[in-house]
Amino acid sequence: MTTSREFGIRLCHGVTCASGRYALSVATTSVGHWIAPTSALIGQGLGESVGLITDGRFSGGTWGMVVGHVAPEAYVGGTIALVHEGDSITVDAHRRLIQLNVDDGELERRRARWKAPAPRYTRGLLAKYMKLVSTASLGAITDGG
């Protein structure tokens, strides 16, 4: 992978779902917003039929079925890194459930083949940040505490 973000279309429990990954604190220092992809979906009239799942974050302008801050992030091998085109994902807000509907054996094979992307920065302050920062689910802090 040569970019810090990846975007694709998936099936989310009967609804078409776009997923984005490699976008949160550990992968990039910008903790990028996903307002552009959600705006594109709404602009195409797909807001009622397409959802977005990402390890990135959303601003207050986001609208529709969106799931952000998925952790652990793809950059550290979280399950979102193992999603393949055509996979089914169940999102149940009432049960607080996000589930990749792939059997355990296949997930193990995918995890064994998965390779972490090359760091975007290898020297300087940004490289140091990437080495020290925690997952956003733990506050994206750099003090290890």
Backbone as numpy.savetxt, mean C-alpha at the origin, in Angstrom:
# Nx Ny Nz CAx CAy CAz Cx Cy Cz
12.25 -3.32 -8.73 11.40 -2.15 -8.73 12.29 -0.92 -8.73
12.02 -0.01 -9.63 12.83 1.20 -9.72 12.09 2.43 -9.24
10.80 2.32 -8.99 10.04 3.47 -8.50 9.66 3.24 -7.05
9.27 4.33 -6.39 8.90 4.21 -4.99 7.43 3.87 -4.81
6.65 3.88 -5.90 5.23 3.58 -5.81 4.86 2.60 -6.90
3.86 1.80 -6.62 3.36 0.85 -7.59 1.85 0.91 -7.56
1.21 0.82 -8.71 -0.23 0.99 -8.79 -0.79 -0.06 -9.73
-1.89 -0.68 -9.36 -2.49 -1.69 -10.23 -3.95 -1.88 -9.91
-4.65 -2.61 -10.76 -6.07 -2.88 -10.57 -6.24 -4.29 -10.05
-7.06 -4.48 -9.06 -7.30 -5.77 -8.44 -8.81 -5.99 -8.29
-9.20 -7.19 -7.92 -10.60 -7.47 -7.61 -10.75 -7.48 -6.09
-11.61 -6.65 -5.56 -11.85 -6.55 -4.12 -13.25 -7.05 -3.82
-13.38 -8.32 -3.55 -14.65 -8.92 -3.14 -15.80 -8.48 -4.05
-15.62 -8.70 -5.35 -16.69 -8.41 -6.30 -16.71 -7.00 -6.85
-15.90 -6.12 -6.31 -15.83 -4.74 -6.78 -14.42 -4.53 -7.31
-14.29 -3.87 -8.43 -12.96 -3.57 -8.94 -12.25 -2.67 -7.95
-11.00 -2.97 -7.70 -10.25 -2.23 -6.70 -8.87 -1.91 -7.23
-8.47 -0.67 -7.13 -7.11 -0.28 -7.48 -6.28 -0.35 -6.21
-5.08 -0.89 -6.32 -4.21 -0.92 -5.13 -2.90 -0.23 -5.46
-2.37 0.45 -4.47 -1.09 1.11 -4.59 -0.21 0.70 -3.44
1.05 0.56 -3.69 1.95 0.13 -2.62 3.32 0.78 -2.79
4.19 0.55 -1.81 5.52 1.16 -1.73 5.40 2.67 -1.63
4.47 3.14 -0.79 4.22 4.59 -0.71 4.33 5.16 0.69
4.51 4.35 1.71 4.47 4.89 3.07 5.85 5.21 3.60
5.93 5.51 4.88 7.12 6.08 5.50 8.39 5.30 5.26
8.35 3.99 5.31 9.58 3.21 5.19 10.11 3.25 3.76
9.23 3.39 2.78 9.65 3.36 1.39 10.05 4.72 0.85
9.48 5.76 1.39 9.74 7.09 0.84 9.61 8.13 1.95
10.42 9.14 1.88 10.38 10.17 2.90 9.19 11.09 2.75
8.52 11.07 1.62 7.43 12.02 1.40 6.10 11.54 1.98
5.97 10.26 2.33 4.69 9.70 2.76 3.60 10.26 1.85
3.72 9.92 0.59 2.92 10.54 -0.47 1.42 10.40 -0.33
0.74 11.42 -0.74 -0.72 11.43 -0.77 -1.22 10.67 -1.99
-2.40 10.11 -1.90 -3.02 9.39 -3.01 -4.23 10.15 -3.53
-4.22 11.48 -3.44 -5.33 12.28 -3.93 -5.43 12.20 -5.44
-4.31 12.13 -6.15 -4.36 12.07 -7.62 -5.05 10.80 -8.13
-4.69 9.60 -7.64 -5.41 8.41 -8.11 -6.90 8.43 -7.76
-7.24 8.88 -6.56 -8.66 8.90 -6.20 -9.39 9.95 -7.04
-8.76 11.07 -7.29 -9.38 12.10 -8.14 -9.59 11.57 -9.55
-8.62 10.80 -10.05 -8.76 10.22 -11.40 -9.94 9.25 -11.46
-10.09 8.44 -10.42 -11.22 7.50 -10.39 -12.55 8.25 -10.37
-12.65 9.27 -9.54 -13.88 10.06 -9.45 -14.12 10.76 -10.78
-13.08 11.33 -11.37 -13.21 12.03 -12.64 -13.69 11.14 -13.77
-13.38 9.86 -13.69 -13.83 8.91 -14.70 -15.21 8.34 -14.38
-15.84 8.83 -13.30 -17.15 8.33 -12.92 -17.13 6.97 -12.26
-15.99 6.59 -11.69 -15.82 5.26 -11.11 -15.87 5.26 -9.58
-16.24 6.38 -8.98 -16.22 6.50 -7.52 -17.14 5.53 -6.80
-18.21 5.10 -7.44 -19.15 4.16 -6.81 -18.77 2.70 -7.04
-17.88 2.45 -8.02 -17.62 1.06 -8.39 -16.17 0.62 -8.24
-15.27 1.55 -7.92 -13.86 1.20 -7.77 -13.37 1.71 -6.42
-12.68 0.84 -5.70 -12.08 1.22 -4.43 -10.57 1.30 -4.57
-9.91 1.84 -3.57 -8.46 1.96 -3.58 -7.91 1.48 -2.24
-6.94 0.59 -2.30 -6.24 0.10 -1.12 -4.77 0.43 -1.31
-4.15 1.04 -0.30 -2.76 1.45 -0.44 -2.05 1.48 0.91
-0.73 1.41 0.86 0.05 1.66 2.07 0.44 3.14 2.13
-0.11 3.93 1.22 0.05 5.38 1.24 -1.02 6.02 2.11
-1.10 7.33 2.08 -2.08 8.02 2.91 -3.00 8.88 2.05
-4.09 9.33 2.65 -5.08 10.14 1.95 -5.24 11.47 2.66
-5.59 12.48 1.89 -5.89 13.78 2.47 -7.38 13.87 2.75
-7.80 14.97 3.28 -9.22 15.18 3.56 -10.08 15.31 2.32
-9.46 15.43 1.15 -10.21 15.56 -0.09 -10.57 14.23 -0.74
-10.16 13.13 -0.13 -10.41 11.82 -0.71 -11.87 11.44 -0.52
-12.42 10.79 -1.52 -13.82 10.38 -1.48 -13.93 8.99 -2.05
-14.84 8.20 -1.53 -15.09 6.86 -2.06 -14.58 5.78 -1.13
-14.58 4.54 -1.62 -14.12 3.40 -0.83 -12.60 3.37 -0.90
-11.97 3.85 0.16 -10.52 3.90 0.21 -10.03 3.29 1.52
-8.94 2.58 1.43 -8.29 2.01 2.60 -6.82 2.43 2.51
-6.37 3.22 3.46 -5.00 3.70 3.44 -4.22 3.26 4.65
-2.95 3.56 4.64 -2.03 3.23 5.74 -1.99 1.74 6.03
-2.15 0.91 5.00 -2.07 -0.54 5.21 -0.68 -0.86 5.74
-0.63 -1.61 6.82 0.64 -1.94 7.45 0.63 -3.41 7.86
1.78 -4.07 7.84 3.07 -3.51 7.46 3.10 -3.19 5.96
3.89 -2.19 5.63 3.97 -1.70 4.27 4.60 -2.71 3.32
4.36 -2.50 2.05 4.94 -3.36 1.02 6.46 -3.35 1.08
7.04 -2.20 1.37 8.50 -2.06 1.36 9.19 -3.00 2.34
8.50 -3.37 3.41 9.09 -4.27 4.40 8.51 -5.67 4.29
7.84 -5.96 3.18 7.32 -7.31 2.94 5.94 -7.57 3.48
5.18 -6.52 3.79 3.81 -6.70 4.25 2.97 -7.40 3.19
1.84 -7.91 3.59 0.99 -8.68 2.68 0.63 -7.90 1.42
0.50 -6.59 1.50 0.16 -5.80 0.32 1.22 -5.97 -0.78
2.45 -6.30 -0.41 3.50 -6.55 -1.41 3.26 -7.84 -2.18
2.44 -8.72 -1.64 2.22 -10.05 -2.23 0.98 -10.13 -3.10
0.24 -9.02 -3.22 -0.97 -9.01 -4.03 -0.60 -9.09 -5.51
-1.26 -9.99 -6.22 -1.05 -10.13 -7.67 -2.30 -9.71 -8.42
-2.12 -9.34 -9.66 -3.23 -8.97 -10.54 -4.29 -10.07 -10.51
-5.54 -9.68 -10.30 -6.64 -10.63 -10.30 -6.97 -11.24 -8.95
-6.14 -10.99 -7.93 -6.44 -11.52 -6.59 -7.71 -10.89 -6.05
-8.42 -11.66 -5.25 -9.61 -11.17 -4.57 -9.22 -10.67 -3.19
-9.74 -9.50 -2.82 -9.49 -8.91 -1.50 -10.84 -8.58 -0.88
-11.04 -9.02 0.35 -12.26 -8.69 1.07 -11.99 -7.49 1.96
-12.85 -6.49 1.86 -12.80 -5.32 2.74 -14.14 -5.26 3.44
-14.13 -5.41 4.78 -15.36 -5.37 5.57 -15.15 -4.37 6.69
-15.64 -3.15 6.49 -15.43 -2.08 7.46 -16.09 -2.39 8.80
-17.24 -3.03 8.77 -17.94 -3.33 10.02 -17.16 -4.31 10.89
-16.48 -5.25 10.27 -15.66 -6.23 11.01 -14.21 -5.78 11.14
-13.88 -4.61 10.55 -12.51 -4.10 10.55 -11.55 -5.13 9.95
-11.93 -5.63 8.76 -11.21 -6.71 8.12 -10.75 -6.31 6.72
-9.48 -6.56 6.44 -8.94 -6.51 5.08 -8.25 -7.85 4.90
-8.71 -8.60 3.91 -8.21 -9.97 3.76 -7.87 -10.26 2.31
-6.65 -10.69 2.06 -6.23 -11.16 0.75 -6.68 -12.61 0.65
-7.57 -12.90 -0.28 -8.16 -14.23 -0.40 -7.29 -15.15 -1.25
-6.13 -15.47 -0.72 -5.18 -16.37 -1.36 -4.78 -17.39 -0.31
-4.71 -18.66 -0.70 -4.42 -19.69 0.30 -3.01 -19.53 0.88
-2.83 -20.05 2.08 -1.58 -19.88 2.83 -0.36 -20.39 2.07
-0.51 -21.51 1.37 0.61 -22.07 0.62 1.08 -21.13 -0.47
0.13 -20.54 -1.20 0.49 -19.58 -2.26 1.13 -18.35 -1.66
0.61 -17.86 -0.52 1.22 -16.70 0.13 2.66 -17.00 0.56
2.90 -18.21 1.06 4.27 -18.59 1.44 5.19 -18.59 0.23
4.70 -19.11 -0.91 5.51 -19.11 -2.13 5.81 -17.68 -2.59
4.80 -16.83 -2.55 5.01 -15.43 -2.94 6.00 -14.74 -2.01
5.85 -14.99 -0.71 6.75 -14.36 0.27 8.20 -14.82 0.04
8.37 -16.09 -0.29 9.71 -16.62 -0.53 10.35 -15.98 -1.77
9.55 -15.63 -2.77 10.05 -15.02 -4.01 10.19 -13.50 -3.90
9.53 -12.89 -2.92 9.52 -11.44 -2.80 10.92 -10.92 -2.47
11.29 -9.84 -3.11 12.56 -9.19 -2.82 12.27 -7.72 -2.52
12.89 -7.22 -1.48 12.73 -5.81 -1.12 13.28 -4.95 -2.26
12.58 -3.86 -2.58 13.12 -2.97 -3.61 14.39 -2.30 -3.13
15.20 -1.91 -4.07 16.43 -1.18 -3.72 16.05 0.13 -3.04
16.81 0.54 -2.04 16.49 1.81 -1.38 16.63 2.96 -2.38
15.73 3.90 -2.23 15.74 5.05 -3.12 16.97 5.93 -2.87
17.43 5.96 -1.64 18.60 6.74 -1.27 19.59 5.81 -0.58
20.85 5.92 -0.91 21.87 5.06 -0.30 22.90 5.83 0.50
22.86 7.15 0.42 23.81 7.99 1.15 23.09 9.22 1.67
23.64 9.81 2.68 23.14 11.08 3.18 21.97 10.95 4.14
21.38 12.09 4.43 20.32 12.19 5.43 19.10 11.33 5.08
18.69 11.32 3.81 17.51 10.54 3.44 17.75 9.03 3.55
18.97 8.59 3.28 19.31 7.18 3.48 19.25 6.83 4.96
19.77 7.72 5.78 19.72 7.50 7.23 18.27 7.44 7.72
17.44 8.35 7.21 16.02 8.34 7.56 15.39 6.99 7.22
15.63 6.51 6.02 15.01 5.24 5.60 15.47 4.07 6.48
16.70 4.12 6.95 17.19 3.04 7.81 16.58 3.11 9.21
16.26 4.31 9.69 15.80 4.48 11.07 14.29 4.54 11.25
13.56 4.97 10.25 12.13 5.23 10.42 11.35 3.93 10.64
10.37 4.01 11.52 9.50 2.86 11.77 8.29 2.93 10.85
7.53 1.86 10.81 6.30 1.82 10.05 5.35 2.92 10.53
4.52 3.41 9.63 3.57 4.47 10.00 2.59 3.98 11.06
2.33 2.68 11.10 1.41 2.16 12.12 1.98 2.29 13.52
3.29 2.53 13.61 3.94 2.76 14.90 4.37 4.22 15.05
3.89 5.09 14.16 4.14 6.51 14.29 5.20 7.07 13.35
5.83 6.25 12.52 6.87 6.71 11.59 7.94 7.49 12.34
8.32 7.01 13.50 9.33 7.69 14.32 10.72 7.16 13.98
11.73 7.94 14.32 13.10 7.54 14.00 13.96 7.27 15.23
13.36 7.27 16.40 14.17 7.07 17.61 14.18 5.63 18.11
13.52 4.75 17.37 13.54 3.33 17.75 12.74 3.01 18.98
12.07 3.98 19.56 11.34 3.76 20.80 9.96 3.33 20.55
